[in-house]
PDB file of C-alpha atoms in Angstrom:
ATOM      1  CA  UNK A   1     141.365  90.893  59.595  1.00  0.00           C
ATOM      2  CA  UNK A   2     139.564  92.325  56.567  1.00  0.00           C
ATOM      3  CA  UNK A   3     137.571  95.530  57.127  1.00  0.00           C
ATOM      4  CA  UNK A   4     134.434  93.710  55.967  1.00  0.00           C
ATOM      5  CA  UNK A   5     134.836  91.322  58.908  1.00  0.00           C
ATOM      6  CA  UNK A   6     134.142  94.201  61.295  1.00  0.00           C
ATOM      7  CA  UNK A   7     130.691  94.886  59.879  1.00  0.00           C
ATOM      8  CA  UNK A   8     128.939  91.930  61.606  1.00  0.00           C
ATOM      9  CA  UNK A   9     130.616  92.919  64.874  1.00  0.00           C
ATOM     10  CA  UNK A  10     129.473  96.518  64.516  1.00  0.00           C
ATOM     11  CA  UNK A  11     125.913  95.408  63.751  1.00  0.00           C
ATOM     12  CA  UNK A  12     126.040  93.289  66.927  1.00  0.00           C
ATOM     13  CA  UNK A  13     127.618  95.910  69.184  1.00  0.00           C
ATOM     14  CA  UNK A  14     125.996  99.189  68.127  1.00  0.00           C
ATOM     15  CA  UNK A  15     122.397  98.332  69.155  1.00  0.00           C
ATOM     16  CA  UNK A  16     123.664  97.169  72.544  1.00  0.00           C
ATOM     17  CA  UNK A  17     125.708 100.340  73.038  1.00  0.00           C
ATOM     18  CA  UNK A  18     122.779 102.483  71.927  1.00  0.00           C
ATOM     19  CA  UNK A  19     120.441 100.783  74.408  1.00  0.00           C
ATOM     20  CA  UNK A  20     122.908 101.250  77.284  1.00  0.00           C
ATOM     21  CA  UNK A  21     123.518 104.864  76.246  1.00  0.00           C
ATOM     22  CA  UNK A  22     119.784 105.586  76.464  1.00  0.00           C
ATOM     23  CA  UNK A  23     119.612 104.227  80.025  1.00  0.00           C
ATOM     24  CA  UNK A  24     122.731 106.124  81.042  1.00  0.00           C
ATOM     25  CA  UNK A  25     121.283 109.317  79.565  1.00  0.00           C
ATOM     26  CA  UNK A  26     118.050 108.815  81.488  1.00  0.00           C
ATOM     27  CA  UNK A  27     119.944 108.166  84.722  1.00  0.00           C
ATOM     28  CA  UNK A  28     122.249 111.172  84.408  1.00  0.00           C
ATOM     29  CA  UNK A  29     119.437 113.468  83.262  1.00  0.00           C
ATOM     30  CA  UNK A  30     117.271 112.334  86.167  1.00  0.00           C
ATOM     31  CA  UNK A  31     120.134 112.827  88.624  1.00  0.00           C
ATOM     32  CA  UNK A  32     120.524 116.445  87.543  1.00  0.00           C
ATOM     33  CA  UNK A  33     116.799 117.142  87.635  1.00  0.00           C
ATOM     34  CA  UNK A  34     116.406 115.569  91.065  1.00  0.00           C
ATOM     35  CA  UNK A  35     119.018 117.949  92.424  1.00  0.00           C
ATOM     36  CA  UNK A  36     117.719 120.949  90.489  1.00  0.00           C
ATOM     37  CA  UNK A  37     114.125 120.445  91.677  1.00  0.00           C
ATOM     38  CA  UNK A  38     115.218 119.764  95.236  1.00  0.00           C
ATOM     39  CA  UNK A  39     113.653 116.286  95.251  1.00  0.00           C
ATOM     40  CA  UNK A  40     116.560 114.523  96.930  1.00  0.00           C
ATOM     41  CA  UNK A  41     114.911 114.674 100.337  1.00  0.00           C
ATOM     42  CA  UNK A  42     111.688 113.042  99.113  1.00  0.00           C
ATOM     43  CA  UNK A  43     113.151 110.325  96.907  1.00  0.00           C
ATOM     44  CA  UNK A  44     115.989 109.342  99.226  1.00  0.00           C
ATOM     45  CA  UNK A  45     113.810 109.085 102.335  1.00  0.00           C
ATOM     46  CA  UNK A  46     113.683 105.296 102.648  1.00  0.00           C
ATOM     47  CA  UNK A  47     117.185 104.719 101.336  1.00  0.00           C
ATOM     48  CA  UNK A  48     118.527 107.051 104.037  1.00  0.00           C
ATOM     49  CA  UNK A  49     118.399 104.099 106.428  1.00  0.00           C
ATOM     50  CA  UNK A  50     121.224 102.678 104.305  1.00  0.00           C
ATOM     51  CA  UNK A  51     123.054 105.783 103.122  1.00  0.00           C
ATOM     52  CA  UNK A  52     122.993 107.447 106.553  1.00  0.00           C
ATOM     53  CA  UNK A  53     124.854 104.706 108.464  1.00  0.00           C
ATOM     54  CA  UNK A  54     127.180 104.298 105.462  1.00  0.00           C
ATOM     55  CA  UNK A  55     128.177 107.992 105.640  1.00  0.00           C
ATOM     56  CA  UNK A  56     126.911 108.619 102.109  1.00  0.00           C
ATOM     57  CA  UNK A  57     125.017 111.766 101.027  1.00  0.00           C
ATOM     58  CA  UNK A  58     121.289 111.704 100.275  1.00  0.00           C
ATOM     59  CA  UNK A  59     121.980 112.032  96.542  1.00  0.00           C
ATOM     60  CA  UNK A  60     123.190 108.435  96.517  1.00  0.00           C
ATOM     61  CA  UNK A  61     119.733 107.402  97.693  1.00  0.00           C
ATOM     62  CA  UNK A  62     118.298 108.538  94.359  1.00  0.00           C
ATOM     63  CA  UNK A  63     120.693 106.217  92.533  1.00  0.00           C
ATOM     64  CA  UNK A  64     119.734 103.348  94.834  1.00  0.00           C
ATOM     65  CA  UNK A  65     116.014 103.867  94.175  1.00  0.00           C
ATOM     66  CA  UNK A  66     116.662 104.152  90.435  1.00  0.00           C
ATOM     67  CA  UNK A  67     118.661 100.920  90.399  1.00  0.00           C
ATOM     68  CA  UNK A  68     115.550  98.984  91.418  1.00  0.00           C
ATOM     69  CA  UNK A  69     114.026 100.049  88.093  1.00  0.00           C
ATOM     70  CA  UNK A  70     117.161 100.094  85.937  1.00  0.00           C
ATOM     71  CA  UNK A  71     120.664  99.036  86.956  1.00  0.00           C
ATOM     72  CA  UNK A  72     122.163 100.937  84.044  1.00  0.00           C
ATOM     73  CA  UNK A  73     120.377 104.159  84.952  1.00  0.00           C
ATOM     74  CA  UNK A  74     121.401 103.749  88.597  1.00  0.00           C
ATOM     75  CA  UNK A  75     125.023 103.288  87.585  1.00  0.00           C
ATOM     76  CA  UNK A  76     124.706 106.324  85.336  1.00  0.00           C
ATOM     77  CA  UNK A  77     123.673 108.388  88.345  1.00  0.00           C
ATOM     78  CA  UNK A  78     126.596 107.138  90.411  1.00  0.00           C
ATOM     79  CA  UNK A  79     128.978 107.879  87.551  1.00  0.00           C
ATOM     80  CA  UNK A  80     127.601 111.413  87.456  1.00  0.00           C
ATOM     81  CA  UNK A  81     128.086 111.838  91.222  1.00  0.00           C
ATOM     82  CA  UNK A  82     131.646 110.538  91.011  1.00  0.00           C
ATOM     83  CA  UNK A  83     132.452 112.760  88.036  1.00  0.00           C
ATOM     84  CA  UNK A  84     131.035 115.866  89.727  1.00  0.00           C
ATOM     85  CA  UNK A  85     132.964 115.213  92.955  1.00  0.00           C
ATOM     86  CA  UNK A  86     130.068 114.217  95.198  1.00  0.00           C
ATOM     87  CA  UNK A  87     131.764 110.851  95.778  1.00  0.00           C
ATOM     88  CA  UNK A  88     135.419 109.912  95.697  1.00  0.00           C
ATOM     89  CA  UNK A  89     136.512 106.454  94.522  1.00  0.00           C
ATOM     90  CA  UNK A  90     136.151 104.800  97.918  1.00  0.00           C
ATOM     91  CA  UNK A  91     132.672 106.219  98.475  1.00  0.00           C
ATOM     92  CA  UNK A  92     131.649 105.174  94.948  1.00  0.00           C
ATOM     93  CA  UNK A  93     132.727 101.585  95.597  1.00  0.00           C
ATOM     94  CA  UNK A  94     130.662 101.557  98.777  1.00  0.00           C
ATOM     95  CA  UNK A  95     127.657 102.978  96.909  1.00  0.00           C
ATOM     96  CA  UNK A  96     128.002 100.363  94.154  1.00  0.00           C
ATOM     97  CA  UNK A  97     128.079  97.630  96.789  1.00  0.00           C
ATOM     98  CA  UNK A  98     124.959  98.961  98.524  1.00  0.00           C
ATOM     99  CA  UNK A  99     123.197  99.024  95.143  1.00  0.00           C
ATOM    100  CA  UNK A 100     123.418  95.218  94.843  1.00  0.00           C
ATOM    101  CA  UNK A 101     120.124  94.259  96.475  1.00  0.00           C
ATOM    102  CA  UNK A 102     118.201  96.929  94.568  1.00  0.00           C
ATOM    103  CA  UNK A 103     119.650  95.687  91.299  1.00  0.00           C
ATOM    104  CA  UNK A 104     118.419  92.224  92.254  1.00  0.00           C
ATOM    105  CA  UNK A 105     114.886  93.448  92.991  1.00  0.00           C
ATOM    106  CA  UNK A 106     114.091  94.301  89.386  1.00  0.00           C
ATOM    107  CA  UNK A 107     114.968  90.748  88.272  1.00  0.00           C
ATOM    108  CA  UNK A 108     112.306  89.325  90.600  1.00  0.00           C
ATOM    109  CA  UNK A 109     109.559  90.821  88.446  1.00  0.00           C
ATOM    110  CA  UNK A 110     111.231  90.479  85.048  1.00  0.00           C
ATOM    111  CA  UNK A 111     112.769  86.998  85.300  1.00  0.00           C
ATOM    112  CA  UNK A 112     112.562  85.064  88.568  1.00  0.00           C
ATOM    113  CA  UNK A 113     108.805  85.299  89.125  1.00  0.00           C
ATOM    114  CA  UNK A 114     107.510  84.896  85.545  1.00  0.00           C
ATOM    115  CA  UNK A 115     110.198  82.515  84.202  1.00  0.00           C
ATOM    116  CA  UNK A 116     112.367  80.692  86.725  1.00  0.00           C
ATOM    117  CA  UNK A 117     109.859  79.800  89.461  1.00  0.00           C
ATOM    118  CA  UNK A 118     107.389  78.191  87.002  1.00  0.00           C
ATOM    119  CA  UNK A 119     110.245  76.064  85.602  1.00  0.00           C
ATOM    120  CA  UNK A 120     111.616  74.940  88.970  1.00  0.00           C
ATOM    121  CA  UNK A 121     108.326  74.661  90.847  1.00  0.00           C
ATOM    122  CA  UNK A 122     107.311  76.622  93.897  1.00  0.00           C
ATOM    123  CA  UNK A 123     109.462  74.871  96.507  1.00  0.00           C
ATOM    124  CA  UNK A 124     112.799  74.921  94.708  1.00  0.00           C
ATOM    125  CA  UNK A 125     111.962  78.148  92.889  1.00  0.00           C
ATOM    126  CA  UNK A 126     111.306  80.075  96.093  1.00  0.00           C
ATOM    127  CA  UNK A 127     114.317  78.463  97.769  1.00  0.00           C
ATOM    128  CA  UNK A 128     116.601  79.562  94.933  1.00  0.00           C
ATOM    129  CA  UNK A 129     115.192  83.073  94.640  1.00  0.00           C
ATOM    130  CA  UNK A 130     115.289  83.393  98.427  1.00  0.00           C
ATOM    131  CA  UNK A 131     118.940  82.333  98.448  1.00  0.00           C
ATOM    132  CA  UNK A 132     119.806  84.855  95.761  1.00  0.00           C
ATOM    133  CA  UNK A 133     117.898  87.565  97.626  1.00  0.00           C
ATOM    134  CA  UNK A 134     119.744  86.759 100.861  1.00  0.00           C
ATOM    135  CA  UNK A 135     123.083  86.883  99.030  1.00  0.00           C
ATOM    136  CA  UNK A 136     122.257  90.259  97.463  1.00  0.00           C
ATOM    137  CA  UNK A 137     121.036  91.655 100.792  1.00  0.00           C
ATOM    138  CA  UNK A 138     124.182  90.419 102.557  1.00  0.00           C
ATOM    139  CA  UNK A 139     126.340  92.235  99.990  1.00  0.00           C
ATOM    140  CA  UNK A 140     124.303  95.424 100.430  1.00  0.00           C
ATOM    141  CA  UNK A 141     124.639  95.268 104.221  1.00  0.00           C
ATOM    142  CA  UNK A 142     128.377  94.636 103.787  1.00  0.00           C
ATOM    143  CA  UNK A 143     128.496  97.900 101.844  1.00  0.00           C
ATOM    144  CA  UNK A 144     126.689  99.704 104.664  1.00  0.00           C
ATOM    145  CA  UNK A 145     129.158  98.375 107.226  1.00  0.00           C
ATOM    146  CA  UNK A 146     132.092  99.255 104.959  1.00  0.00           C
ATOM    147  CA  UNK A 147     130.786 102.789 104.608  1.00  0.00           C
ATOM    148  CA  UNK A 148     130.355 103.145 108.367  1.00  0.00           C
ATOM    149  CA  UNK A 149     133.933 102.022 108.941  1.00  0.00           C
ATOM    150  CA  UNK A 150     135.796 103.406 105.929  1.00  0.00           C
ATOM    151  CA  UNK A 151     134.028 106.636 104.938  1.00  0.00           C
ATOM    152  CA  UNK A 152     134.044 110.102 106.460  1.00  0.00           C
ATOM    153  CA  UNK A 153     133.374 113.668 105.337  1.00  0.00           C
ATOM    154  CA  UNK A 154     136.629 113.558 103.375  1.00  0.00           C
ATOM    155  CA  UNK A 155     135.087 111.034 100.959  1.00  0.00           C
ATOM    156  CA  UNK A 156     131.898 112.933 100.056  1.00  0.00           C
ATOM    157  CA  UNK A 157     130.896 116.450  99.066  1.00  0.00           C
ATOM    158  CA  UNK A 158     127.143 117.036  98.819  1.00  0.00           C
ATOM    159  CA  UNK A 159     127.640 120.575  97.490  1.00  0.00           C
ATOM    160  CA  UNK A 160     129.592 119.415  94.430  1.00  0.00           C
ATOM    161  CA  UNK A 161     126.502 118.608  92.338  1.00  0.00           C
ATOM    162  CA  UNK A 162     125.043 122.053  92.791  1.00  0.00           C
ATOM    163  CA  UNK A 163     128.342 123.705  91.972  1.00  0.00           C
ATOM    164  CA  UNK A 164     128.989 121.553  88.931  1.00  0.00           C
ATOM    165  CA  UNK A 165     125.458 121.836  87.567  1.00  0.00           C
ATOM    166  CA  UNK A 166     125.781 125.592  87.583  1.00  0.00           C
ATOM    167  CA  UNK A 167     122.990 126.221  90.073  1.00  0.00           C
ATOM    168  CA  UNK A 168     125.172 128.692  91.919  1.00  0.00           C
ATOM    169  CA  UNK A 169     125.426 130.904  88.836  1.00  0.00           C
ATOM    170  CA  UNK A 170     121.866 132.183  89.198  1.00  0.00           C
ATOM    171  CA  UNK A 171     122.507 133.750  92.583  1.00  0.00           C
ATOM    172  CA  UNK A 172     119.424 134.096  94.725  1.00  0.00           C
ATOM    173  CA  UNK A 173     117.022 133.854  91.772  1.00  0.00           C
ATOM    174  CA  UNK A 174     115.181 130.611  91.230  1.00  0.00           C
ATOM    175  CA  UNK A 175     116.007 128.696  88.082  1.00  0.00           C
ATOM    176  CA  UNK A 176     113.199 128.442  85.573  1.00  0.00           C
ATOM    177  CA  UNK A 177     111.978 125.049  84.422  1.00  0.00           C
ATOM    178  CA  UNK A 178     113.490 125.619  80.996  1.00  0.00           C
ATOM    179  CA  UNK A 179     116.898 126.559  82.353  1.00  0.00           C
ATOM    180  CA  UNK A 180     116.950 123.496  84.625  1.00  0.00           C
ATOM    181  CA  UNK A 181     116.058 121.221  81.720  1.00  0.00           C
ATOM    182  CA  UNK A 182     118.683 122.827  79.503  1.00  0.00           C
ATOM    183  CA  UNK A 183     121.349 122.546  82.181  1.00  0.00           C
ATOM    184  CA  UNK A 184     120.467 118.898  82.829  1.00  0.00           C
ATOM    185  CA  UNK A 185     120.596 118.247  79.093  1.00  0.00           C
ATOM    186  CA  UNK A 186     124.027 119.847  78.724  1.00  0.00           C
ATOM    187  CA  UNK A 187     125.368 117.878  81.657  1.00  0.00           C
ATOM    188  CA  UNK A 188     123.930 114.643  80.266  1.00  0.00           C
ATOM    189  CA  UNK A 189     125.440 115.263  76.826  1.00  0.00           C
ATOM    190  CA  UNK A 190     128.837 115.940  78.399  1.00  0.00           C
ATOM    191  CA  UNK A 191     128.680 112.643  80.274  1.00  0.00           C
ATOM    192  CA  UNK A 192     127.564 110.685  77.205  1.00  0.00           C
ATOM    193  CA  UNK A 193     130.401 112.112  75.127  1.00  0.00           C
ATOM    194  CA  UNK A 194     132.827 110.785  77.700  1.00  0.00           C
ATOM    195  CA  UNK A 195     131.269 107.346  78.263  1.00  0.00           C
ATOM    196  CA  UNK A 196     129.720 106.137  74.994  1.00  0.00           C
ATOM    197  CA  UNK A 197     132.830 106.163  72.740  1.00  0.00           C
ATOM    198  CA  UNK A 198     134.767 104.247  75.378  1.00  0.00           C
ATOM    199  CA  UNK A 199     131.855 101.849  75.803  1.00  0.00           C
ATOM    200  CA  UNK A 200     131.693 101.167  72.056  1.00  0.00           C
ATOM    201  CA  UNK A 201     135.439 100.590  71.743  1.00  0.00           C
ATOM    202  CA  UNK A 202     135.566  98.121  74.639  1.00  0.00           C
ATOM    203  CA  UNK A 203     132.503  96.227  73.395  1.00  0.00           C
ATOM    204  CA  UNK A 204     134.041  95.846  69.926  1.00  0.00           C
ATOM    205  CA  UNK A 205     137.309  94.646  71.440  1.00  0.00           C
ATOM    206  CA  UNK A 206     135.598  92.102  73.704  1.00  0.00           C
ATOM    207  CA  UNK A 207     133.397  90.846  70.859  1.00  0.00           C
ATOM    208  CA  UNK A 208     136.506  90.259  68.760  1.00  0.00           C
ATOM    209  CA  UNK A 209     138.035  88.275  71.614  1.00  0.00           C
ATOM    210  CA  UNK A 210     134.866  86.208  71.952  1.00  0.00           C
ATOM    211  CA  UNK A 211     135.183  85.187  68.316  1.00  0.00           C
ATOM    212  CA  UNK A 212     138.665  83.792  68.967  1.00  0.00           C
ATOM    213  CA  UNK A 213     138.405  82.545  72.587  1.00  0.00           C
ATOM    214  CA  UNK A 214     136.923  79.294  73.854  1.00  0.00           C
ATOM    215  CA  UNK A 215     134.979  80.340  76.945  1.00  0.00           C
ATOM    216  CA  UNK A 216     133.935  76.753  77.609  1.00  0.00           C
ATOM    217  CA  UNK A 217     137.340  76.247  79.211  1.00  0.00           C
ATOM    218  CA  UNK A 218     135.940  78.087  82.227  1.00  0.00           C
ATOM    219  CA  UNK A 219     133.578  75.179  82.824  1.00  0.00           C
ATOM    220  CA  UNK A 220     136.543  72.977  83.763  1.00  0.00           C
ATOM    221  CA  UNK A 221     136.016  74.488  87.229  1.00  0.00           C
ATOM    222  CA  UNK A 222     132.635  72.785  87.548  1.00  0.00           C
ATOM    223  CA  UNK A 223     133.751  69.263  88.443  1.00  0.00           C
ATOM    224  CA  UNK A 224     136.159  70.235  91.285  1.00  0.00           C
ATOM    225  CA  UNK A 225     133.544  72.539  92.819  1.00  0.00           C
ATOM    226  CA  UNK A 226     130.719  70.003  92.741  1.00  0.00           C
ATOM    227  CA  UNK A 227     133.003  67.279  94.127  1.00  0.00           C
ATOM    228  CA  UNK A 228     134.179  69.596  96.906  1.00  0.00           C
ATOM    229  CA  UNK A 229     130.669  70.101  98.264  1.00  0.00           C
ATOM    230  CA  UNK A 230     129.570  66.491  97.701  1.00  0.00           C
ATOM    231  CA  UNK A 231     126.997  67.022  94.960  1.00  0.00           C
ATOM    232  CA  UNK A 232     125.980  64.180  92.608  1.00  0.00           C
ATOM    233  CA  UNK A 233     127.989  63.703  89.422  1.00  0.00           C
ATOM    234  CA  UNK A 234     124.944  64.810  87.438  1.00  0.00           C
ATOM    235  CA  UNK A 235     125.517  68.303  88.828  1.00  0.00           C
ATOM    236  CA  UNK A 236     128.440  68.939  86.452  1.00  0.00           C
ATOM    237  CA  UNK A 237     126.472  69.239  83.186  1.00  0.00           C
ATOM    238  CA  UNK A 238     123.795  71.226  85.034  1.00  0.00           C
ATOM    239  CA  UNK A 239     126.414  73.686  86.279  1.00  0.00           C
ATOM    240  CA  UNK A 240     127.832  74.008  82.770  1.00  0.00           C
ATOM    241  CA  UNK A 241     124.392  74.665  81.284  1.00  0.00           C
ATOM    242  CA  UNK A 242     123.474  77.092  84.078  1.00  0.00           C
ATOM    243  CA  UNK A 243     126.720  79.002  83.623  1.00  0.00           C
ATOM    244  CA  UNK A 244     125.917  79.859  80.010  1.00  0.00           C
ATOM    245  CA  UNK A 245     122.117  80.137  80.184  1.00  0.00           C
ATOM    246  CA  UNK A 246     120.155  80.322  83.424  1.00  0.00           C
ATOM    247  CA  UNK A 247     116.870  79.292  81.849  1.00  0.00           C
ATOM    248  CA  UNK A 248     118.413  76.270  80.118  1.00  0.00           C
ATOM    249  CA  UNK A 249     120.116  75.201  83.351  1.00  0.00           C
ATOM    250  CA  UNK A 250     116.877  75.478  85.316  1.00  0.00           C
ATOM    251  CA  UNK A 251     115.002  73.488  82.660  1.00  0.00           C
ATOM    252  CA  UNK A 252     117.713  70.815  82.744  1.00  0.00           C
ATOM    253  CA  UNK A 253     117.662  70.299  86.507  1.00  0.00           C
ATOM    254  CA  UNK A 254     113.901  70.560  87.053  1.00  0.00           C
ATOM    255  CA  UNK A 255     113.043  66.949  86.014  1.00  0.00           C
ATOM    256  CA  UNK A 256     115.773  65.559  88.276  1.00  0.00           C
ATOM    257  CA  UNK A 257     114.573  67.292  91.458  1.00  0.00           C
ATOM    258  CA  UNK A 258     113.289  64.702  93.899  1.00  0.00           C
ATOM    259  CA  UNK A 259     115.149  61.919  92.102  1.00  0.00           C
ATOM    260  CA  UNK A 260     118.804  62.762  91.498  1.00  0.00           C
ATOM    261  CA  UNK A 261     118.770  65.988  93.490  1.00  0.00           C
ATOM    262  CA  UNK A 262     117.140  66.972  96.745  1.00  0.00           C
ATOM    263  CA  UNK A 263     115.724  70.519  96.733  1.00  0.00           C
ATOM    264  CA  UNK A 264     118.737  71.798  98.687  1.00  0.00           C
ATOM    265  CA  UNK A 265     121.173  70.047  96.340  1.00  0.00           C
ATOM    266  CA  UNK A 266     119.368  71.521  93.346  1.00  0.00           C
ATOM    267  CA  UNK A 267     119.664  75.036  94.736  1.00  0.00           C
ATOM    268  CA  UNK A 268     123.332  74.489  95.629  1.00  0.00           C
ATOM    269  CA  UNK A 269     124.012  73.209  92.098  1.00  0.00           C
ATOM    270  CA  UNK A 270     122.425  76.292  90.544  1.00  0.00           C
ATOM    271  CA  UNK A 271     124.345  78.597  92.866  1.00  0.00           C
ATOM    272  CA  UNK A 272     127.605  76.929  91.850  1.00  0.00           C
ATOM    273  CA  UNK A 273     126.519  77.451  88.262  1.00  0.00           C
ATOM    274  CA  UNK A 274     126.247  81.113  89.191  1.00  0.00           C
ATOM    275  CA  UNK A 275     129.873  81.139  90.365  1.00  0.00           C
ATOM    276  CA  UNK A 276     131.044  79.676  87.049  1.00  0.00           C
ATOM    277  CA  UNK A 277     128.824  82.066  85.124  1.00  0.00           C
ATOM    278  CA  UNK A 278     130.580  85.055  86.712  1.00  0.00           C
ATOM    279  CA  UNK A 279     133.746  84.113  84.844  1.00  0.00           C
ATOM    280  CA  UNK A 280     131.781  84.044  81.597  1.00  0.00           C
ATOM    281  CA  UNK A 281     129.507  87.052  82.207  1.00  0.00           C
ATOM    282  CA  UNK A 282     132.387  89.178  83.502  1.00  0.00           C
ATOM    283  CA  UNK A 283     134.226  88.653  80.245  1.00  0.00           C
ATOM    284  CA  UNK A 284     131.169  89.055  78.012  1.00  0.00           C
ATOM    285  CA  UNK A 285     129.220  91.822  79.770  1.00  0.00           C
ATOM    286  CA  UNK A 286     130.728  93.254  82.955  1.00  0.00           C
ATOM    287  CA  UNK A 287     134.078  94.318  81.518  1.00  0.00           C
ATOM    288  CA  UNK A 288     132.590  96.224  78.550  1.00  0.00           C
ATOM    289  CA  UNK A 289     129.875  97.823  80.683  1.00  0.00           C
ATOM    290  CA  UNK A 290     131.981  98.751  83.713  1.00  0.00           C
ATOM    291  CA  UNK A 291     134.943  99.940  81.638  1.00  0.00           C
ATOM    292  CA  UNK A 292     132.557 102.054  79.582  1.00  0.00           C
ATOM    293  CA  UNK A 293     130.999 103.615  82.678  1.00  0.00           C
ATOM    294  CA  UNK A 294     134.109 104.132  84.792  1.00  0.00           C
ATOM    295  CA  UNK A 295     137.168 103.566  82.580  1.00  0.00           C
ATOM    296  CA  UNK A 296     139.554 100.584  82.838  1.00  0.00           C
ATOM    297  CA  UNK A 297     141.247 101.468  86.140  1.00  0.00           C
ATOM    298  CA  UNK A 298     138.221 102.154  88.313  1.00  0.00           C
ATOM    299  CA  UNK A 299     136.040  99.746  86.326  1.00  0.00           C
ATOM    300  CA  UNK A 300     138.436  96.934  87.262  1.00  0.00           C
ATOM    301  CA  UNK A 301     138.019  97.832  90.932  1.00  0.00           C
ATOM    302  CA  UNK A 302     134.221  97.731  90.626  1.00  0.00           C
ATOM    303  CA  UNK A 303     134.351  94.335  88.902  1.00  0.00           C
ATOM    304  CA  UNK A 304     136.742  92.952  91.513  1.00  0.00           C
ATOM    305  CA  UNK A 305     134.560  94.117  94.423  1.00  0.00           C
ATOM    306  CA  UNK A 306     131.301  92.935  92.838  1.00  0.00           C
ATOM    307  CA  UNK A 307     132.617  89.542  91.773  1.00  0.00           C
ATOM    308  CA  UNK A 308     134.585  88.910  94.947  1.00  0.00           C
ATOM    309  CA  UNK A 309     131.639  89.614  97.259  1.00  0.00           C
ATOM    310  CA  UNK A 310     129.247  87.535  95.157  1.00  0.00           C
ATOM    311  CA  UNK A 311     131.580  84.536  95.156  1.00  0.00           C
ATOM    312  CA  UNK A 312     132.151  84.786  98.916  1.00  0.00           C
ATOM    313  CA  UNK A 313     128.460  84.944  99.817  1.00  0.00           C
ATOM    314  CA  UNK A 314     127.431  82.322  97.255  1.00  0.00           C
ATOM    315  CA  UNK A 315     130.052  80.009  98.736  1.00  0.00           C
ATOM    316  CA  UNK A 316     128.612  80.628 102.211  1.00  0.00           C
ATOM    317  CA  UNK A 317     125.077  79.908 100.923  1.00  0.00           C
ATOM    318  CA  UNK A 318     126.220  76.677  99.266  1.00  0.00           C
ATOM    319  CA  UNK A 319     127.971  75.588 102.465  1.00  0.00           C
ATOM    320  CA  UNK A 320     124.778  76.188 104.470  1.00  0.00           C
ATOM    321  CA  UNK A 321     122.720  74.190 101.971  1.00  0.00           C
ATOM    322  CA  UNK A 322     124.953  71.117 101.807  1.00  0.00           C
ATOM    323  CA  UNK A 323     125.736  70.807 105.528  1.00  0.00           C
TER     324      UNK A 323
END
């Protein structure tokens, strides 16, 4: 490939990487300040009902709260806690799983409420959003149970953040505001230097693959899935459209609700579209993002856990709808 062929890819990738880097920087910077100012107790108060039973430290509660505003910033916090030794790999996977519902919450206000519900109508719109909320909550509660069963004091170290951030170096004297900001800034820069180059490389690689790979082959799964659960034949093109663009899929099925599809069948069709879309979105977005945050080895584990749990609980939701 000619060097000039990389320029369009770079122009496509660099703004995306820059945007993600900003959110990661905000998340990591906030994580350090929260610890430095001693705000963990206040921010993590409500989330302690989840982190406590899951045997996770209060610091994870700050990441959970942050995820409701920005998934990327929340992941940045968790990456910081894993890097500093607060969480080992098993505890990090549990924390990522618990984050699921809070990552869903932000989409209610940015997409589901203003865009999807008006397209689908109130009945089907609320049914679909309710189903997705139940799926996300089920995954979060699964993470809580997993933490209760699988985690112990060996998997977490709440003192690691303080030690790594250098708070112990000031002895009994209180850190000044300037020193805390400078320390948080240094820690954030160190994390960005580790994550952003890897993120950029993976995004470029995946974008190159997208230019030479026919992702529509994934949609061959649509027909067997819709036939398995007894949906109308018209569900296949809806699933295909929904897999590549949620808004387009919703707009395509909306006129057929009440005629070709019952409300429950419509919701089941869109959920199946979500299963197919995981294959596409994992390749296009999850792999570059998760590999950039965690590296290939641990990033693959995060993707496997996230995708596996979503598919399982979506399948359960579809089964309930079509029975």
